[in-house]
Amino acid sequence: MSVDQQSDGQRIRCLVAKVGLDGHDRGAHVIARAFRDAGFEVIYSGLHRAPEEVVQAAVQEDVDVLGISILSGAHNTLVPKILEGLTEYDAFGDTLVIVGGIVPDDDKTELRDLGVAEIFGPGASMEEMIDYVRENAPDRER
Amino acid sequence: MSDLVEELLAGKHRALARVISKIEDRSPGYRDIVSELHRHTGGADVIGVTGSPGAGKSTLVDKVAAAYRDRDLTVGVIAIDPSSPFTGGAVLGDRIRMGSNTGDMDVFFRSMSARGSLGGLSTATTDAVTALDAFGKDKIIIETVGAGQNEIDIVRTADTVAVLVPPDSGDDVQMLKAGILEIADLFAVNKADLDGADRTVQQLTEMLHYGDGRSDSDDGWEPPVIETVANSGEGVEAFTSAIDEHLSYLDESGQRDEKKRSRYEAEIRTLLRADANELLAAELAARGGIDQFVDDVFTRGSDPYTVVEEIVAPLRTCLERERE
C-alpha cells in the first residue's frame, strides 16, 4: 500500500520511553528507528524520564503503544508507577504497554500481573516486536 | 453533544488527546466534534514558531511555555515533524526538548507528523488548534520546520509568527530565498552566543529595512529582531514581550479580526476543495475508474478537457437545478 492510500486513517502511534537513571539508549534508538521504518509514528521521550513524565507523554500523545526501555533493573519500582499514572488518566485500558530490557523471570510474572502485555529481552528480534505490536495494538473505536 | 466533547470541555486531558487523534486520523465523526467545538473557541492566542531544523525551535518553545506558566497561563503546543515519504513512519522528537514543563499537565504538548497528505496537514492542524482553544488553553504554540508551502500555510494560521534564524545561516541571498521575511512578525536569532550571531542580526535588520522584504510593510508593524539563547533562557523574556506587543498591536489596529476572517475564509475554501474533490473521485469511481478515460485520451479518441467536461457537466446541471 502506498503512503498516500494510508495517509488518512489510523496509524499506530508509539511512545518509546527511557525511564529512571539509565543512560543506555542505543537500544531505544534502534527500536525507534525500526518502528519508524515499519510505518509507525514514534515519539521518543529522551533519557532519564520520571514516571510522571512518561505518563504525561503517553496521555497527551494518545499513543496506542507504550514501550518502556529499562536496563537499570529498577523496573519493579518504575513500571508500577507508570501504570498507576495511566490509570489515573483513564489511559491504562487501551494502551498496550510493553517493556524492553533485562528482566528476571520472576519479575516478568509480576509485571505481567500488573498489566504489562509483553516483555522483550536481549534476544528479541525486531521483526518479532514489530509483528507483536501490529497484532496487539489496541483496536480503538475512533 | 457527544461524550467526548463534553469531557473535553470539562477539562479532561484524555478526551482532548483522543479528539486530536480523531482529527489526525480523520476518523468518522471528527467533523461533528470540530463543529461542536468551534463555538467554544476564540479565547486563545495562537503563536507560530518556524525555522530550519536545528535552529532551536523546540528548546525555545519549551522555555516560552515555561514563561507563560509562570504567568499562570495554560499552554498548548503542537509540534509538527516530517514523516517518511516511503513508509509513512516518523520519529517525533520535539518532546525531548520539553524539559522545563515535564509533569505539568497544563502544558499540553502534542506531536503531529506530516503524514504525506497534501493540504491535509493544515486542516488537521487548524482543527487541533480548535480543540486546544475550546479546551481553554490561553496560549497555543504551533511549531514547524519552515520548509515548503505546506508548513508556511500552517504557520500562517497563527496570530503571531516567529521565525528562528540560527547564526551564520548563509548570506543575505539565502534569507531572501527562504521566503521567510514575508511571514515573520518577529525574528529570533537563536544561539546568539555563537560566532556570527551579530552578523546575522545585522543582515536581517538590513533586509527588513530594504522595505521590499515584506509584501505589506506599510501595515505599521516593524518585525523586531531578538537575540536569544534558548538553552540558557537568555532573551526569552524579550521574545515573549515581543509576542505580547505584536498581539496588542493586532488588537489595537483591528488586524486580529481581519486575520481571523481571512483564516476562516481559507478554511472554508480548503474544505470546499477537499469535499468537492472527494465527490468527484467518487463519481470517477462510479464510472469505472480513470483508466478507461486515460486510454481514450491516449488513443486520441478523446482529450482531457472533454473527459473532464463529461464528468463535471451532470454536477453542474444538478447544482443549477438546486439553485432555482
XYZ file of C-alpha atoms in Angstrom:
466
model
C 0.000 0.000 0.000
C 1.366 3.393 -0.844
C 1.721 6.123 1.715
C -0.982 8.190 0.070
C -3.555 5.476 0.397
C -2.984 5.048 4.073
C -2.328 8.678 4.828
C -5.851 9.122 6.133
C -6.961 6.823 8.852
C -5.380 5.176 11.801
C -1.673 4.852 12.143
C -0.016 3.084 15.028
C 1.450 5.615 17.444
C 4.133 4.503 19.882
C 5.941 6.180 22.705
C 9.411 4.793 23.230
C 10.337 5.813 26.755
C 13.500 5.663 28.790
C 12.707 5.873 32.451
C 14.836 6.365 35.511
C 18.568 6.541 35.977
C 19.594 4.523 32.992
C 21.850 6.089 30.440
C 21.798 3.392 27.818
C 19.628 4.441 24.941
C 21.226 2.752 21.949
C 18.604 0.028 22.068
C 15.762 2.518 22.341
C 17.133 4.428 19.352
C 17.400 1.278 17.274
C 13.833 0.333 18.148
C 12.521 3.832 17.462
C 14.070 3.658 14.047
C 12.822 0.150 13.299
C 9.304 1.189 14.319
C 9.532 4.217 12.086
C 10.608 2.059 9.168
C 7.662 -0.223 9.890
C 5.432 2.801 9.284
C 4.658 3.649 12.895
C 4.656 7.111 14.340
C 7.229 7.069 17.084
C 7.560 9.585 19.851
C 10.848 9.292 21.665
C 10.963 10.519 25.232
C 14.674 11.141 25.635
C 16.763 9.913 28.525
C 16.208 9.956 32.282
C 12.455 10.449 32.363
C 10.496 10.287 35.566
C 7.420 8.043 35.582
C 5.146 11.141 35.673
C 6.796 12.455 32.532
C 6.236 9.189 30.726
C 2.592 9.232 31.801
C 2.189 12.833 30.678
C 3.643 11.991 27.275
C 1.590 8.817 26.836
C -1.663 10.591 27.733
C -1.102 13.747 25.708
C 0.210 11.965 22.660
C -2.628 9.428 22.871
C -0.324 6.586 21.921
C -1.545 3.103 21.124
C 1.643 1.539 22.372
C 3.937 2.477 25.236
C 7.329 0.808 25.051
C 9.328 1.229 28.222
C 13.028 0.549 27.989
C 14.738 -0.215 31.266
C 18.188 -1.625 31.673
C 18.836 -0.393 35.185
C 16.969 -3.143 36.991
C 14.558 -0.707 38.612
C 11.563 -1.989 36.674
C 9.774 -3.189 39.786
C 9.649 0.355 41.132
C 9.228 2.387 37.986
C 6.829 0.366 35.849
C 4.066 0.175 38.504
C 4.264 3.959 38.934
C 3.738 4.442 35.222
C 0.812 2.017 35.174
C -0.790 3.816 38.116
C -0.418 7.133 36.331
C -2.014 5.748 33.188
C -4.932 4.501 35.256
C -5.335 7.908 36.850
C -5.853 9.459 33.419
C -8.068 6.653 32.093
C -5.374 5.643 29.648
C -4.461 2.239 31.065
C -7.267 0.284 29.471
C -6.457 0.996 25.865
C -2.704 1.420 25.843
C -0.561 -1.590 25.009
C 2.320 -1.479 27.479
C 5.445 -3.402 26.592
C 8.756 -3.490 28.406
C 12.183 -3.974 26.893
C 15.254 -4.726 28.912
C 16.839 -7.234 31.189
C 14.086 -8.555 33.431
C 14.441 -11.723 35.551
C 11.743 -14.346 35.061
C 10.147 -13.828 38.492
C 9.792 -10.126 37.812
C 8.324 -10.844 34.403
C 5.405 -12.655 36.001
C 4.894 -9.802 38.400
C 4.937 -7.180 35.651
C 2.517 -9.211 33.562
C 0.168 -9.453 36.535
C 0.258 -5.679 36.828
C -0.813 -5.275 33.228
C 2.329 -5.242 31.107
C 1.409 -7.027 27.890
C 4.806 -8.359 26.902
C 8.437 -8.202 27.932
C 11.224 -8.377 25.399
C 14.696 -9.403 26.449
C 18.079 -9.024 24.777
C 17.416 -11.867 22.337
C 14.235 -10.454 20.858
C 14.301 -9.670 17.169
C 12.962 -6.501 15.587
C 10.522 -8.426 13.448
C 9.168 -10.228 16.464
C 8.486 -6.924 18.219
C 7.009 -5.198 15.189
C 4.712 -8.139 14.484
C 3.680 -8.228 18.110
C 2.792 -4.528 18.081
C 0.886 -4.826 14.803
C -1.142 -7.724 16.105
C -1.811 -6.398 19.567
C -2.116 -2.638 19.173
C -5.489 -1.795 20.671
C -8.270 -1.575 18.151
C -9.816 1.641 19.301
C -13.171 2.897 18.302
C -12.087 6.041 16.618
C -23.407 16.715 22.403
C -21.099 13.735 22.257
C -19.490 12.438 25.436
C -16.055 13.191 24.130
C -16.875 16.842 23.517
C -18.453 17.120 26.929
C -15.401 15.611 28.596
C -13.068 17.846 26.640
C -14.988 20.954 27.645
C -14.919 19.716 31.234
C -11.137 19.726 31.079
C -10.283 16.051 30.751
C -6.852 15.664 29.211
C -7.580 12.208 27.901
C -10.578 13.492 25.956
C -8.523 16.290 24.437
C -5.840 13.804 23.411
C -8.438 11.487 21.910
C -10.140 14.282 19.981
C -6.824 15.302 18.435
C -6.244 11.667 17.419
C -9.624 11.577 15.758
C -8.781 14.789 13.940
C -5.460 13.363 12.792
C -6.997 10.095 11.671
C -9.999 11.832 10.059
C -11.978 9.127 11.737
C -15.763 9.016 11.438
C -17.441 11.747 13.424
C -14.461 14.067 13.730
C -16.220 16.721 11.724
C -19.180 16.815 14.085
C -16.796 17.142 17.001
C -14.900 20.043 15.472
C -18.208 21.691 14.544
C -19.391 21.475 18.127
C -16.112 22.784 19.463
C -15.983 25.799 17.203
C -18.450 27.860 19.216
C -16.321 27.402 22.310
C -13.214 28.880 20.712
C -11.822 32.357 20.403
C -10.066 32.703 23.725
C -6.566 31.664 22.771
C -3.618 33.449 21.238
C -2.057 31.338 18.515
C 1.681 31.656 18.035
C 3.558 30.042 15.176
C 7.241 29.245 15.535
C 9.189 28.195 12.498
C 12.793 27.873 11.398
C 15.236 25.438 9.887
C 15.975 22.107 11.566
C 18.348 22.614 14.449
C 17.529 26.295 14.817
C 16.381 25.609 18.364
C 12.623 25.819 17.950
C 11.715 23.090 20.422
C 14.075 24.376 23.076
C 12.796 27.929 22.725
C 9.163 26.781 22.701
C 9.864 24.889 25.910
C 11.246 27.995 27.580
C 8.416 30.176 26.292
C 5.857 27.688 27.583
C 7.544 27.766 30.982
C 7.466 31.579 30.950
C 3.721 31.517 30.253
C 3.216 29.010 33.044
C 4.987 31.418 35.406
C 2.285 33.917 34.488
C -0.352 31.295 35.330
C -1.354 30.877 31.734
C -2.123 27.463 30.272
C -0.333 26.370 27.143
C -0.948 24.010 24.246
C 1.851 23.044 21.885
C 1.520 21.334 18.522
C 4.876 20.223 17.158
C 4.927 19.071 13.573
C 7.671 16.805 12.279
C 8.083 15.365 8.832
C 7.140 11.774 8.094
C 8.937 9.450 5.744
C 7.572 9.651 2.209
C 8.439 5.970 1.805
C 6.957 4.197 4.801
C 4.846 6.964 6.291
C 6.587 6.320 9.579
C 8.014 9.102 11.665
C 10.144 9.750 14.688
C 8.704 12.709 16.508
C 11.474 14.009 18.668
C 10.440 17.505 19.714
C 9.226 16.225 23.027
C 12.765 15.543 24.162
C 13.386 19.272 24.470
C 10.369 19.908 26.648
C 12.425 19.629 29.804
C 11.038 22.650 31.640
C 7.434 21.532 31.693
C 7.598 17.861 32.469
C 4.883 16.524 34.679
C 2.932 19.772 34.234
C -0.313 18.739 32.602
C -1.253 22.349 31.978
C 1.261 22.326 29.195
C -0.384 20.078 26.662
C 2.238 19.005 24.186
C 1.267 17.080 21.111
C 3.469 15.811 18.299
C 1.994 15.540 14.834
C 3.527 14.032 11.742
C 3.030 15.346 8.256
C 1.599 12.000 7.077
C 2.322 12.813 3.491
C -1.154 14.020 2.635
C -1.287 17.166 0.581
C -3.077 20.000 2.292
C -4.461 17.614 4.887
C -1.930 18.674 7.441
C -3.030 22.279 7.534
C -6.634 21.196 8.046
C -5.622 18.821 10.820
C -3.523 21.497 12.478
C -6.302 24.077 12.335
C -8.708 21.565 13.840
C -6.247 20.621 16.557
C -5.886 24.320 17.413
C -9.683 24.477 17.625
C -9.629 21.600 20.109
C -6.952 23.212 22.278
C -8.732 26.552 22.139
C -12.067 25.023 23.156
C -10.285 23.173 25.953
C -9.443 26.596 27.324
C -5.736 26.984 26.615
C -4.593 30.600 26.879
C -1.662 30.269 24.509
C -1.305 27.814 21.665
C 2.072 27.383 20.020
C 2.447 25.704 16.636
C 5.984 24.581 15.949
C 7.022 23.531 12.483
C 10.018 23.287 10.208
C 9.864 26.265 7.909
C 10.346 24.427 4.661
C 7.830 24.152 1.899
C 4.458 25.639 1.164
C 2.637 23.262 3.457
C 4.470 24.426 6.537
C 4.200 28.045 5.562
C 0.445 27.636 5.181
C 0.202 26.144 8.627
C 2.220 28.741 10.392
C 0.288 31.469 8.623
C -2.810 30.488 10.556
C -1.182 31.843 13.711
C -1.844 35.291 15.119
C 1.852 35.906 15.557
C 4.578 34.216 13.557
C 8.100 34.000 14.935
C 10.900 32.892 12.652
C 14.039 31.463 14.203
C 17.293 32.036 12.433
C 20.481 30.326 13.541
C 23.664 32.389 13.370
C 25.682 32.176 10.205
C 22.794 30.874 8.160
C 24.299 31.901 4.885
C 24.408 35.265 3.194
C 21.505 37.604 2.721
C 20.502 35.948 -0.539
C 19.691 32.780 1.408
C 17.311 34.728 3.562
C 15.583 36.142 0.535
C 15.361 32.711 -0.988
C 13.774 31.132 2.019
C 10.837 33.494 1.700
C 10.687 33.809 5.447
C 10.836 37.573 5.531
C 7.261 37.871 4.383
C 5.677 35.695 7.012
C 7.612 36.763 10.095
C 6.110 39.095 12.663
C 9.279 38.797 14.646
C 12.687 37.208 14.267
C 14.768 35.475 16.841
C 18.421 34.887 16.164
C 18.775 31.887 18.413
C 22.062 30.508 19.728
C 23.121 34.141 19.910
C 26.165 33.154 21.927
C 27.703 31.581 18.855
C 30.013 33.316 16.424
C 28.292 35.054 13.586
C 25.184 35.986 15.550
C 25.908 39.708 15.357
C 26.323 39.499 11.639
C 23.088 37.595 11.217
C 21.209 40.161 13.292
C 22.729 42.930 11.224
C 21.885 41.227 7.945
C 18.317 40.575 8.999
C 17.841 44.151 10.136
C 19.223 45.421 6.860
C 16.998 43.134 4.849
C 13.977 44.357 6.745
C 14.926 47.948 6.114
C 15.221 47.436 2.401
C 11.499 47.571 2.637
C 10.936 45.141 -0.190
C 11.224 42.134 2.037
C 7.709 42.323 3.329
C 4.790 42.477 0.989
C 2.770 44.503 3.477
C 5.490 46.614 5.013
C 3.132 49.585 5.246
C 0.963 47.954 7.864
C 2.751 49.781 10.653
C 4.457 46.827 12.277
C 8.213 46.516 12.112
C 9.297 42.960 12.884
C 11.836 43.162 15.687
C 14.987 41.056 15.639
C 15.649 39.492 19.020
C 18.720 37.626 20.191
C 18.016 34.516 22.213
C 19.943 31.673 23.753
C 17.141 29.199 24.276
C 19.368 26.745 26.102
C 20.152 29.138 28.937
C 16.897 31.062 28.719
C 18.630 34.281 27.770
C 16.424 36.597 25.728
C 13.300 34.537 26.336
C 11.716 37.417 28.225
C 12.415 39.792 25.353
C 10.973 37.195 22.999
C 7.726 36.768 24.903
C 7.287 40.514 25.329
C 7.765 40.946 21.587
C 4.966 38.431 21.083
C 2.799 40.314 23.570
C 3.498 43.583 21.789
C 2.574 42.118 18.451
C -0.641 40.672 19.840
C -1.705 44.003 21.300
C -0.737 45.680 18.048
C -3.083 43.269 16.270
C -5.884 44.127 18.669
C -5.374 47.873 18.515
C -5.160 48.018 14.745
C -8.105 45.694 14.335
C -5.941 43.329 12.376
C -6.611 40.374 14.565
C -10.225 40.186 13.455
C -9.169 40.738 9.883
C -6.683 37.905 10.192
C -9.299 35.669 11.715
C -11.716 36.395 8.926
C -9.179 35.558 6.265
C -8.243 32.439 8.195
C -11.850 31.279 8.231
C -12.167 32.148 4.583
C -9.156 29.978 3.790
C -10.563 27.206 5.932
C -13.883 27.226 4.134
C -12.158 27.229 0.761
C -9.862 24.358 1.736
C -12.744 22.249 2.986
C -14.790 23.040 -0.098
C -11.948 21.945 -2.319
C -11.391 18.760 -0.355
C -15.060 17.798 -0.347
C -15.583 18.640 -3.994
C -12.539 16.532 -4.749
C -13.989 13.618 -2.880
C -17.301 13.989 -4.657
C -15.552 13.907 -7.997
C -13.358 10.971 -7.030
C -16.482 9.020 -6.099
C -18.099 9.952 -9.398
C -14.980 8.845 -11.244
C -15.015 5.519 -9.426
C -18.716 5.055 -10.170
C -17.929 5.485 -13.847
C -15.419 2.681 -13.709
C -12.240 4.483 -12.741
C -9.876 6.802 -14.515
C -8.060 4.178 -16.615
C -10.571 3.973 -19.438
C -10.547 7.763 -19.764
C -6.776 7.685 -19.911
C -6.992 5.046 -22.641
C -9.344 7.233 -24.644
C -7.039 10.190 -24.363
C -4.020 8.044 -25.180
C -5.556 6.671 -28.376
C -6.700 10.174 -29.378
C -10.318 9.088 -29.022
C -10.839 11.888 -26.553
C -8.891 14.649 -24.794
C -8.533 15.713 -21.170
C -10.905 18.675 -21.485
C -13.679 16.578 -22.978
C -13.255 13.942 -20.302
C -13.482 16.482 -17.503
C -16.495 18.157 -19.087
C -18.217 14.780 -19.353
C -17.778 14.130 -15.672
C -18.441 17.613 -14.341
C -21.400 18.531 -16.560
C -24.024 16.477 -14.683
C -22.813 18.001 -11.416
C -23.160 21.497 -12.801
C -26.660 20.786 -14.120
C -27.639 19.371 -10.768
C -26.389 22.416 -8.879
C -28.097 24.794 -11.277
C -31.377 22.986 -10.750
C -30.947 23.178 -6.972
C -30.293 26.891 -7.071
C -33.583 27.646 -8.812
